[in-house]
CSV table of C-alpha atoms in Angstrom, one decimal:
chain,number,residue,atom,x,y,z
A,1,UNK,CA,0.0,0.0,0.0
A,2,UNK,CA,2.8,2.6,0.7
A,3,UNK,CA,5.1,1.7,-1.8
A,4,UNK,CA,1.5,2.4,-4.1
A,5,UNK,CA,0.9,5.9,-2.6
A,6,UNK,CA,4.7,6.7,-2.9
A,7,UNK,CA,4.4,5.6,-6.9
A,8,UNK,CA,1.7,8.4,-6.7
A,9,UNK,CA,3.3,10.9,-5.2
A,10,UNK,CA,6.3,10.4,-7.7
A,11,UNK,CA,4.1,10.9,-10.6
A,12,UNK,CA,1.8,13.6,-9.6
A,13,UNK,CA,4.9,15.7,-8.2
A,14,UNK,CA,6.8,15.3,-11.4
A,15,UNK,CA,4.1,16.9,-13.1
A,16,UNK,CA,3.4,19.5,-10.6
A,17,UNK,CA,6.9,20.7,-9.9
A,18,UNK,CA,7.4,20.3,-14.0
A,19,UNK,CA,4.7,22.7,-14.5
A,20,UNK,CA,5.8,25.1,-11.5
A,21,UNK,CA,9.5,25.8,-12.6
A,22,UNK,CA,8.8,27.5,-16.0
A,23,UNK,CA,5.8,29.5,-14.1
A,24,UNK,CA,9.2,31.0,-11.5
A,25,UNK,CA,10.0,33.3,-14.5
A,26,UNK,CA,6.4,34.6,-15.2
A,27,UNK,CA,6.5,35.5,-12.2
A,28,UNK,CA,9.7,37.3,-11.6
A,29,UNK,CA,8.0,39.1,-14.8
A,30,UNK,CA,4.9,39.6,-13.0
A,31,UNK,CA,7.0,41.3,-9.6
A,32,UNK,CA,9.0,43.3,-12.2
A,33,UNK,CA,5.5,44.8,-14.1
A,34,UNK,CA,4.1,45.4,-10.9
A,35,UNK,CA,7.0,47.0,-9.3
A,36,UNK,CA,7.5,49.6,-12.4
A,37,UNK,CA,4.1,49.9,-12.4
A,38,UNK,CA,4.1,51.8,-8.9
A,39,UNK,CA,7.4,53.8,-9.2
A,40,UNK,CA,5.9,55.0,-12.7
A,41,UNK,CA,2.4,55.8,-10.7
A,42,UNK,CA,3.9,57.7,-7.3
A,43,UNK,CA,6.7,59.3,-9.0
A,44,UNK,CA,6.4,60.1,-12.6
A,45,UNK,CA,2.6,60.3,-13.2
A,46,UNK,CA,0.6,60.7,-9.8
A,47,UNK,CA,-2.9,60.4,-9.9
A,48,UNK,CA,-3.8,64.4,-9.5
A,49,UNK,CA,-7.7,65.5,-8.1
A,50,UNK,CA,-8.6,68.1,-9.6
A,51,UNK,CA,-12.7,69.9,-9.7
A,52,UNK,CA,-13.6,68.7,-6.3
A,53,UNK,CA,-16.7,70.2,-4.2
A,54,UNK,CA,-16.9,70.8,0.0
A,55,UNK,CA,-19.1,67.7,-0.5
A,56,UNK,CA,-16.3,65.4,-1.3
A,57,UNK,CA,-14.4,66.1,2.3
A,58,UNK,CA,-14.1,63.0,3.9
A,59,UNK,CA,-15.9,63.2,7.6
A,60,UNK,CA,-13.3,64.5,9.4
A,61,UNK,CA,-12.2,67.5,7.2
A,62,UNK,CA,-16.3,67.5,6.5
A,63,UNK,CA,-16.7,68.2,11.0
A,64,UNK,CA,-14.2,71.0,11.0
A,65,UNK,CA,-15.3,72.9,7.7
A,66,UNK,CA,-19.1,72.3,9.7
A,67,UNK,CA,-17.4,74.4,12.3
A,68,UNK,CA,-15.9,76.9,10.8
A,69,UNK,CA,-19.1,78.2,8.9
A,70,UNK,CA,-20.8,78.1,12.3
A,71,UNK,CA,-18.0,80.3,14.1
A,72,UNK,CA,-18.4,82.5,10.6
A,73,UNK,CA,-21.9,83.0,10.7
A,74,UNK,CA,-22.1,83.7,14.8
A,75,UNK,CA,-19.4,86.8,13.6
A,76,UNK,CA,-21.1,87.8,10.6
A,77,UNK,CA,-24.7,86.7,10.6
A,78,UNK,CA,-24.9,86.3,7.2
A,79,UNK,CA,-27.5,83.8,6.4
A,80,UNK,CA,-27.0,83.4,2.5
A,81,UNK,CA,-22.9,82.9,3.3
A,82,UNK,CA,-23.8,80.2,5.7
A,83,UNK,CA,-26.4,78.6,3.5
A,84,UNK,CA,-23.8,78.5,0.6
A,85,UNK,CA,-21.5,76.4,3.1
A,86,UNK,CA,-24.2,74.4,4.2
A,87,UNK,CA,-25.2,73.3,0.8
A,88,UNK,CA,-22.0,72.9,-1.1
A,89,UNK,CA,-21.1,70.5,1.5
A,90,UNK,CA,-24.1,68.5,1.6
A,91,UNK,CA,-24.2,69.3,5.3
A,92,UNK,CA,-27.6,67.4,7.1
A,93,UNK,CA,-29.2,68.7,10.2
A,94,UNK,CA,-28.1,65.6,11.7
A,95,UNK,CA,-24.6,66.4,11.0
A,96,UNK,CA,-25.1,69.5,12.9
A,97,UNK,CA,-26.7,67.8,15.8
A,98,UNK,CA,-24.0,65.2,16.1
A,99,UNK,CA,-21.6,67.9,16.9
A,100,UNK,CA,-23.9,70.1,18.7
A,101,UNK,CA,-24.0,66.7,21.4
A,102,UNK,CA,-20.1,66.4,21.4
A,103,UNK,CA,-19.3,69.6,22.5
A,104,UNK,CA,-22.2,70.5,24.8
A,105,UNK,CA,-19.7,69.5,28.1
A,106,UNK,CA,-16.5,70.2,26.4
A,107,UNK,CA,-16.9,73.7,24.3
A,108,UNK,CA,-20.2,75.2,25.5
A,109,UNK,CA,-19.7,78.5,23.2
A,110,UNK,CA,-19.1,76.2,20.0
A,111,UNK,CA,-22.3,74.1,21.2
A,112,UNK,CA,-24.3,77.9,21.0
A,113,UNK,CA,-22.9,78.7,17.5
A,114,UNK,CA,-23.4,75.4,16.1
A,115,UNK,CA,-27.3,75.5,17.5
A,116,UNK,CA,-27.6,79.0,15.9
A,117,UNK,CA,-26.3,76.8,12.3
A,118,UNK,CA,-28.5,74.2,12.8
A,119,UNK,CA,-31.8,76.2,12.1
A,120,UNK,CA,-30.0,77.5,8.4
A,121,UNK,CA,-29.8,73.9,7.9
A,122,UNK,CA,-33.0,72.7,8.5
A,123,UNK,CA,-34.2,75.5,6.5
A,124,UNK,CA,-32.1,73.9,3.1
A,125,UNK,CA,-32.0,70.9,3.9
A,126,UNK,CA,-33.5,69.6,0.2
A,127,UNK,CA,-30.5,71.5,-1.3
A,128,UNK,CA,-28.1,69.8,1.3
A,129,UNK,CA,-29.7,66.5,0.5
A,130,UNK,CA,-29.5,67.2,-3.5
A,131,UNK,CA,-25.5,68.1,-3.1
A,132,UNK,CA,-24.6,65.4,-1.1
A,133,UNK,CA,-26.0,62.4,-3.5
A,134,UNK,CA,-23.1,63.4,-5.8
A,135,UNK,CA,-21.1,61.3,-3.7
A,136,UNK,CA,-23.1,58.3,-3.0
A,137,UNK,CA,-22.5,55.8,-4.9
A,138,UNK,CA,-25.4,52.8,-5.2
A,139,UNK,CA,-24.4,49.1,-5.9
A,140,UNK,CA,-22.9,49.5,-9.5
A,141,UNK,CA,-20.3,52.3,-7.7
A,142,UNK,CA,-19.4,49.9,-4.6
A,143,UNK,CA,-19.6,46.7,-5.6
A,144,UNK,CA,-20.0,46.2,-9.5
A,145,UNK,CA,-17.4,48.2,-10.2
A,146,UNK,CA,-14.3,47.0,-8.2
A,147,UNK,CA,-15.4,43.4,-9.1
A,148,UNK,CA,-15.7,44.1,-12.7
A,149,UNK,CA,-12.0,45.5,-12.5
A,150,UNK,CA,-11.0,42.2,-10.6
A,151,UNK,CA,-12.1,40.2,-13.4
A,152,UNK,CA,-10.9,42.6,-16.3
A,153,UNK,CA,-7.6,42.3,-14.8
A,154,UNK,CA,-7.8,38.5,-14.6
A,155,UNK,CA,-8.6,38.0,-18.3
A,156,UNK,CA,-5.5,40.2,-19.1
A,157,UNK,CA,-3.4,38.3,-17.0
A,158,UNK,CA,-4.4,34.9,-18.3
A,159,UNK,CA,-4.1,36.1,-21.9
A,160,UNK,CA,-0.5,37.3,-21.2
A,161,UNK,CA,-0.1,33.8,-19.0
A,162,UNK,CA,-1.2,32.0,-22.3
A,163,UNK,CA,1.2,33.8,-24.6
A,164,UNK,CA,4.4,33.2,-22.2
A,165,UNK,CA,3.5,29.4,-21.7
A,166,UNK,CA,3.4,29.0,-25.9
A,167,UNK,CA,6.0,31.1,-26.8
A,168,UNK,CA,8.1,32.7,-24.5
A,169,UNK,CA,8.9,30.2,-21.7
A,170,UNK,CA,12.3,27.7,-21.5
A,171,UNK,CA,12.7,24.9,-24.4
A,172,UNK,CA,11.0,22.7,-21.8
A,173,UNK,CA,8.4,20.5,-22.8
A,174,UNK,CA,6.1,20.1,-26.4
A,175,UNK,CA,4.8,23.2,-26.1
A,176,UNK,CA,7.7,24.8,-25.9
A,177,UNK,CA,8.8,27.3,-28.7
A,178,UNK,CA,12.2,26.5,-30.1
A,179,UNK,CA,15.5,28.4,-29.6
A,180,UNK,CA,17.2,29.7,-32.4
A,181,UNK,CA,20.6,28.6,-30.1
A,182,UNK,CA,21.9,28.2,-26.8
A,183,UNK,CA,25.3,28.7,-25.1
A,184,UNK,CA,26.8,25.3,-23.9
A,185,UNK,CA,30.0,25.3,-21.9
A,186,UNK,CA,32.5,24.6,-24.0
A,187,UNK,CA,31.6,27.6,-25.7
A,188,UNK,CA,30.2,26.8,-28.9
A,189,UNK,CA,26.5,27.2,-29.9
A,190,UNK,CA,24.3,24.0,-29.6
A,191,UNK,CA,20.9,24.4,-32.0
A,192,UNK,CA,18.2,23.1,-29.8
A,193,UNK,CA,15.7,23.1,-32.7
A,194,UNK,CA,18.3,21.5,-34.7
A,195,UNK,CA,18.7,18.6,-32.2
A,196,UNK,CA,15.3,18.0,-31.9
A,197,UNK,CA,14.6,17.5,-35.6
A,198,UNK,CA,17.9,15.5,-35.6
A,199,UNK,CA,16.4,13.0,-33.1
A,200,UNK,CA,13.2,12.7,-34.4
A,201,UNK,CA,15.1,11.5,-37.5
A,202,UNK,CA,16.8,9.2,-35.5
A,203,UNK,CA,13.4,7.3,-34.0
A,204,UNK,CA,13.7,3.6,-34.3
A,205,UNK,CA,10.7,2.3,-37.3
A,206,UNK,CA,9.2,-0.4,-35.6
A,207,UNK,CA,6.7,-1.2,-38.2
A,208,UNK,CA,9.5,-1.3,-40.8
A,209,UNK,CA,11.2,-3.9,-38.9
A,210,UNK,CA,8.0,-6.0,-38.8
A,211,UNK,CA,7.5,-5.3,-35.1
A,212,UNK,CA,4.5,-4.0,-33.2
A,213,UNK,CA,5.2,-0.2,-33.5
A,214,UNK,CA,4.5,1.0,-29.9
A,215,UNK,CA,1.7,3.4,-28.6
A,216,UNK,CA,4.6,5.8,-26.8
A,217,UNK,CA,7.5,6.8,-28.7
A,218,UNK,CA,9.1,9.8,-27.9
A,219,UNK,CA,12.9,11.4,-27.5
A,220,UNK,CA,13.7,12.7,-24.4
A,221,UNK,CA,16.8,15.2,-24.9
A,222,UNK,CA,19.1,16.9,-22.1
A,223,UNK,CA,21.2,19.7,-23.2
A,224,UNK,CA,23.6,21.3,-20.6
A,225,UNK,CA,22.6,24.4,-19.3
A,226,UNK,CA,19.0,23.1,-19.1
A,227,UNK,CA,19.2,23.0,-15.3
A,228,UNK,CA,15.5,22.3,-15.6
A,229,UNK,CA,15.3,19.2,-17.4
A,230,UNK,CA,12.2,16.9,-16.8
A,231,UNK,CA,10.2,15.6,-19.3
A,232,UNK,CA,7.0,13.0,-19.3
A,233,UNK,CA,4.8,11.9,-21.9
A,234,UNK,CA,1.3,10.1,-21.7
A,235,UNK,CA,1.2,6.5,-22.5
A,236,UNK,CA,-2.7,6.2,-24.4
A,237,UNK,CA,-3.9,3.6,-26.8
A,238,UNK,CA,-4.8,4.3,-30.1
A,239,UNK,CA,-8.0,4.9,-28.7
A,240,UNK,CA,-7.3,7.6,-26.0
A,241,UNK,CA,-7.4,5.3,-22.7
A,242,UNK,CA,-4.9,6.4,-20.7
A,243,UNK,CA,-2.7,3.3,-19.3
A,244,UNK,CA,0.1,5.3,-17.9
A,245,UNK,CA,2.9,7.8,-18.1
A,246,UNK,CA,6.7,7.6,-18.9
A,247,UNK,CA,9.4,10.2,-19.0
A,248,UNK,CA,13.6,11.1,-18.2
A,249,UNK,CA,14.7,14.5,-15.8
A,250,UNK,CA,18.0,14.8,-13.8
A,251,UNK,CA,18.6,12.0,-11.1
A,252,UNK,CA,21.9,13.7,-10.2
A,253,UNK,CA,24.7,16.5,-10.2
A,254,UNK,CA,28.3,16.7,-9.9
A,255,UNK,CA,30.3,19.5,-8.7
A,256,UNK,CA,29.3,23.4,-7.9
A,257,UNK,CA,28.0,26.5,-9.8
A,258,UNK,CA,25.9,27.1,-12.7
A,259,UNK,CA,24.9,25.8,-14.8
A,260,UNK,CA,24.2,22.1,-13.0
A,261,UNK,CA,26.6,19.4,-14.2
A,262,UNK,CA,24.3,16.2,-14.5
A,263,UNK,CA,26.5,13.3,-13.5
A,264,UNK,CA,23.1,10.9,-13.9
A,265,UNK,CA,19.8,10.7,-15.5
A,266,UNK,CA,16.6,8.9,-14.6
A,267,UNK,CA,13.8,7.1,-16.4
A,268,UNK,CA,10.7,6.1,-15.1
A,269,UNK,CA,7.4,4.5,-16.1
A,270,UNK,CA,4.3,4.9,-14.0
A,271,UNK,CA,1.4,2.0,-14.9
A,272,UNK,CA,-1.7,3.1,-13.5
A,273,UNK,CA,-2.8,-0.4,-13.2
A,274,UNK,CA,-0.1,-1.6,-10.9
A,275,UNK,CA,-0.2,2.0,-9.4
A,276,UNK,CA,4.1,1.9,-8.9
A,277,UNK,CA,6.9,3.8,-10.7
A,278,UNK,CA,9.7,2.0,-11.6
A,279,UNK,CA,13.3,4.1,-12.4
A,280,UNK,CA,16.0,3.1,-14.3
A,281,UNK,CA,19.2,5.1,-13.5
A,282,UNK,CA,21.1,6.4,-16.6
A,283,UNK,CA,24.6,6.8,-15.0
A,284,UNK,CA,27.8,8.5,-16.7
A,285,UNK,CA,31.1,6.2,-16.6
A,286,UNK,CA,32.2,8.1,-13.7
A,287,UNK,CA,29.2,8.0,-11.8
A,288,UNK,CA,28.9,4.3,-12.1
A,289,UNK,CA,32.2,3.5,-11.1
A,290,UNK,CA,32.2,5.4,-7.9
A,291,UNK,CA,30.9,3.1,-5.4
A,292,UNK,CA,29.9,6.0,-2.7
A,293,UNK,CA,27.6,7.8,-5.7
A,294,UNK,CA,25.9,4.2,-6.5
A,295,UNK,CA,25.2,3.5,-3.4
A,296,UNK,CA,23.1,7.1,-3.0
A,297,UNK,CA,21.4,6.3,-5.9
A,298,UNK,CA,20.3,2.6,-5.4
A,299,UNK,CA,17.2,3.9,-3.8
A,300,UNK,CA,16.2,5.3,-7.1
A,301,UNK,CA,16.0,2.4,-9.4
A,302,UNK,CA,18.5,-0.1,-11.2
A,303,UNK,CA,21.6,1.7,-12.1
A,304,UNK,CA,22.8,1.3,-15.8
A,305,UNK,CA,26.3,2.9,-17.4
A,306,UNK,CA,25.5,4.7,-20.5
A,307,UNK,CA,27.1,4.1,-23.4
A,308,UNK,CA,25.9,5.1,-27.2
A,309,UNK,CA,23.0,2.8,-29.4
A,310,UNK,CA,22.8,0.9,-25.1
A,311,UNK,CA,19.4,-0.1,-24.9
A,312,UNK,CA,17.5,-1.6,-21.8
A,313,UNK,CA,14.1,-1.8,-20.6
A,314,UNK,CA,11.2,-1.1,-18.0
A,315,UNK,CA,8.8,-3.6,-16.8
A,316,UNK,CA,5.7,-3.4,-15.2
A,317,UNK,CA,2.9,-5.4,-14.6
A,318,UNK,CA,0.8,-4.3,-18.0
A,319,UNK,CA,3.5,-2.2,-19.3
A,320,UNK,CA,7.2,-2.2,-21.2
A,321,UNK,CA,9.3,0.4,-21.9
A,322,UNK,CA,12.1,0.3,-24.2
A,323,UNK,CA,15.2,2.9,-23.6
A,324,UNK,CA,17.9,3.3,-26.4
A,325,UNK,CA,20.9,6.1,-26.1
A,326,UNK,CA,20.2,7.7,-28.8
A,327,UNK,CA,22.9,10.4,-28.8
A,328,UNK,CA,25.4,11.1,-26.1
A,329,UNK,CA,28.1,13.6,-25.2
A,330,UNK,CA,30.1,13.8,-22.3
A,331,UNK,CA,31.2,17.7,-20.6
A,332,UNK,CA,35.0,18.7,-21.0
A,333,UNK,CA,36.2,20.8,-18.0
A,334,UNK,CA,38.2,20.6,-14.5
A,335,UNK,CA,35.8,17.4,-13.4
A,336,UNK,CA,36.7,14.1,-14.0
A,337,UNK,CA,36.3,12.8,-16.9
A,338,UNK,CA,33.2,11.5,-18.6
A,339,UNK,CA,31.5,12.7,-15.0
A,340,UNK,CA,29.0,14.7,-16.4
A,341,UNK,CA,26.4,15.3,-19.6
A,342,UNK,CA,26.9,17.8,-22.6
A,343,UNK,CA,24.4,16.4,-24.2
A,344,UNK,CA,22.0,13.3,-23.8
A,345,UNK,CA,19.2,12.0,-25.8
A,346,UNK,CA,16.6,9.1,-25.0
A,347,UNK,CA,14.5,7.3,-26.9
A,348,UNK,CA,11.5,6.1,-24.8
A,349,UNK,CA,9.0,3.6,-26.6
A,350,UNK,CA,6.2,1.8,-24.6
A,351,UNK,CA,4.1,-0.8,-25.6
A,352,UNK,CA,1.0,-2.8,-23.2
A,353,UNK,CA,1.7,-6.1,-22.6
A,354,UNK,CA,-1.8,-7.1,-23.8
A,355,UNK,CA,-2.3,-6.4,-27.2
A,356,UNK,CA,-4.5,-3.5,-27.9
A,357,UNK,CA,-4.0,-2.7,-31.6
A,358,UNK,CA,-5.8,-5.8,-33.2
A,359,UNK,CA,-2.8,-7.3,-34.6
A,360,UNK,CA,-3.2,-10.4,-32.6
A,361,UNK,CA,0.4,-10.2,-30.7
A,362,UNK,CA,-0.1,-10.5,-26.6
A,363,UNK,CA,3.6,-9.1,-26.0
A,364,UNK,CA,5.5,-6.4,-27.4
A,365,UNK,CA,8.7,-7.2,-30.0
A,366,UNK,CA,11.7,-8.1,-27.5
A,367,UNK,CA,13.7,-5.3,-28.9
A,368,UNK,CA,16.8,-6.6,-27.5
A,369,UNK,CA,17.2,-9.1,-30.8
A,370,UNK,CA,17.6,-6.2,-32.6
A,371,UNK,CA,19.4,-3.4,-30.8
A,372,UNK,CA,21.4,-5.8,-28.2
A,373,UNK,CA,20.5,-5.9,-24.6
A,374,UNK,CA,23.8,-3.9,-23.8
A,375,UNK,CA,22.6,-2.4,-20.4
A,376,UNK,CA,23.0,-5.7,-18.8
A,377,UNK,CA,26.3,-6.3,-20.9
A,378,UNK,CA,27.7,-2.7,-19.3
A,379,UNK,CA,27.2,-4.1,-15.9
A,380,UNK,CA,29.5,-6.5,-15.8
């Protein structure tokens, strides 16, 4: 039962962690929109009021300009200047009262000049009312409005999500868009759209060879500098039912600094029926002839020496997956040597142990006639 819910875990976190570390560089571009956004709004363009009314004093500044027409008009008596204030404001007689009741102990001579206001406001207190719905907003204002700009903003940002994901983001994945080049570390220029159509010329013709072709077959290629490398394909039948998943990512490094110096690969297979992930170990010469590095790895899955056209397989209960070196390239530098991957491509082809296709066959072709079972010949 655990060893089901850890096969699980493996599968589902591949493709959750897969998906997050492209998303890392949306969203330092994300942070880096949102931060120029609010230098550019405080400091170069401020948002600048301009036209506004006594009405639109918020309550505070709203109590002290109440306060000041009723000190004016107790100096001046002039009714029409204190209904001007009164109205323009929007001042109720409420207002008034409000204050009339917090300074009655405190300021008794305010109190008096503030009762002598009140009557001018119960006299225009239509006008007051008229001014003062200029500022109250009803449910389009409060609640429409903010939520409609919510969403807005959404939309944008999933449209701009959308066009990083397809075109924008790392050459990580089928979607991804390819690179006219990319900087390895010897220094010269490796095409990454060249070496994909380079593999795909180099996929093994099953049905040519009179063999069951598979239902998976895809190349799985590392370049260095790709610290970022995981890949994973479906496994469907012709007719869309999913029976698993398979795929290659970085089992382990060597050495410091960027970029990451991948000393060994890993290969899995998830079969949903037997609900388990089994990993084969793709180690470089080095790797797999330092004891101390096997033995941290033996937890992963079998460990296998790679070596050019070596092919070796995967086995579950309803599934089998073929791996063949299709290219490989070991890294020049100060580490020793053939310790770590220029360049490594996989072919990964998975057939179902029960025949699906119609063609009568219950197994898939035993490869091995063909290509040579040299993963077991490398162990020895």
């Amino acid at each position: 039962m655990i060893k089901r819910l850890v096969g699980q875990f493996n599968i589902i976190g591949k493709a959750v962690l897969g998906s997050l570390a492209p998303s890392l560089y949306r969203l330092a571009f994300v942070l880096f929109g949102l931060l120029l956004g609010l230098v550019w709004a405080y400091s170069f363009d401020p948002i600048k009021f301009k036209d506004a009314e006594p009405v639109h004093l918020a309550d505070g500044y709203k109590d002290q300009w109440i306060k000041m027409a009723a000190v004016e008009y107790a100096s001046s008596a002039d009714t029409e200047e204190a209904k001007q204030k009164i109205v323009k404001a929007g001042v109720s007689p409420d207002m008034i009262q409000d204050l009339i009741n917090d300074n009655q102990a405190t300021d008794p001579q305010l109190a008096g000049q503030l009762q002598a206001l009140l009557q001018v406001a119960n006299d225009n207190e239509s006008q007051a009312n008229k001014q003062a719905d200029k500022v109250e907003s009803g449910f389009i204002g409060t609640v429409l409005g903010p939520v409609a700009c919510f969403f807005g903003a959404a939309i944008i940002g999933i449209l701009l999500a959308l066009v990083f994901t397809f075109y924008f983001t790392l050459p990580i994945g089928k979607w991804a868009r390819p690179k006219a080049g990319q900087v390895a570390a010897g220094g010269g220029q490796v095409g990454v759209g060249g070496t994909q159509k380079a593999a795909a010329e180099q996929k093994t013709d099953f049905k040519a060879a009179g063999e069951v072709p598979p239902v998976s077959q895809h190349m799985s290629i590392y370049i260095l500098g790709n610290d970022l490398y995981d890949d994973s394909f479906a496994i469907e039948t012709p007719e869309g039912a999913f029976l698993g998943e398979c795929g290659s990512g970085i089992s382990e490094t060597i050495g410091v600094g960027s970029p990451k110096k991948v000393t060994a690969a890993e290969v899995w297979l998830f079969d949903k029926n037997d609900i388990r992930t089994v990993t084969k170990v793709l180690m470089s010469e080095h790797a797999f002839k330092d004891q101390a590095l096997r033995s941290k790895l033996a937890p992963k899955g079998d460990a296998v020496m790679v070596a050019p056209a070596m092919v070796t397989t995967l086995e579950t209960q309803t599934l089998r997956v073929q791996i063949r070196v299709v290219d490989l390239q070991y890294g020049e530098g100060s580490l020793p040597p053939n310790s770590f991957f220029e360049r490594l491509t996989v072919e990964i082809a998975a057939w179902p142990k029960e025949d699906v296709s119609g063609t009568g066959k219950s197994q898939p072709p035993d490869t091995s006639a063909a290509f040579g079972d040299t993963a077991e010949l490398l162990n020895y």
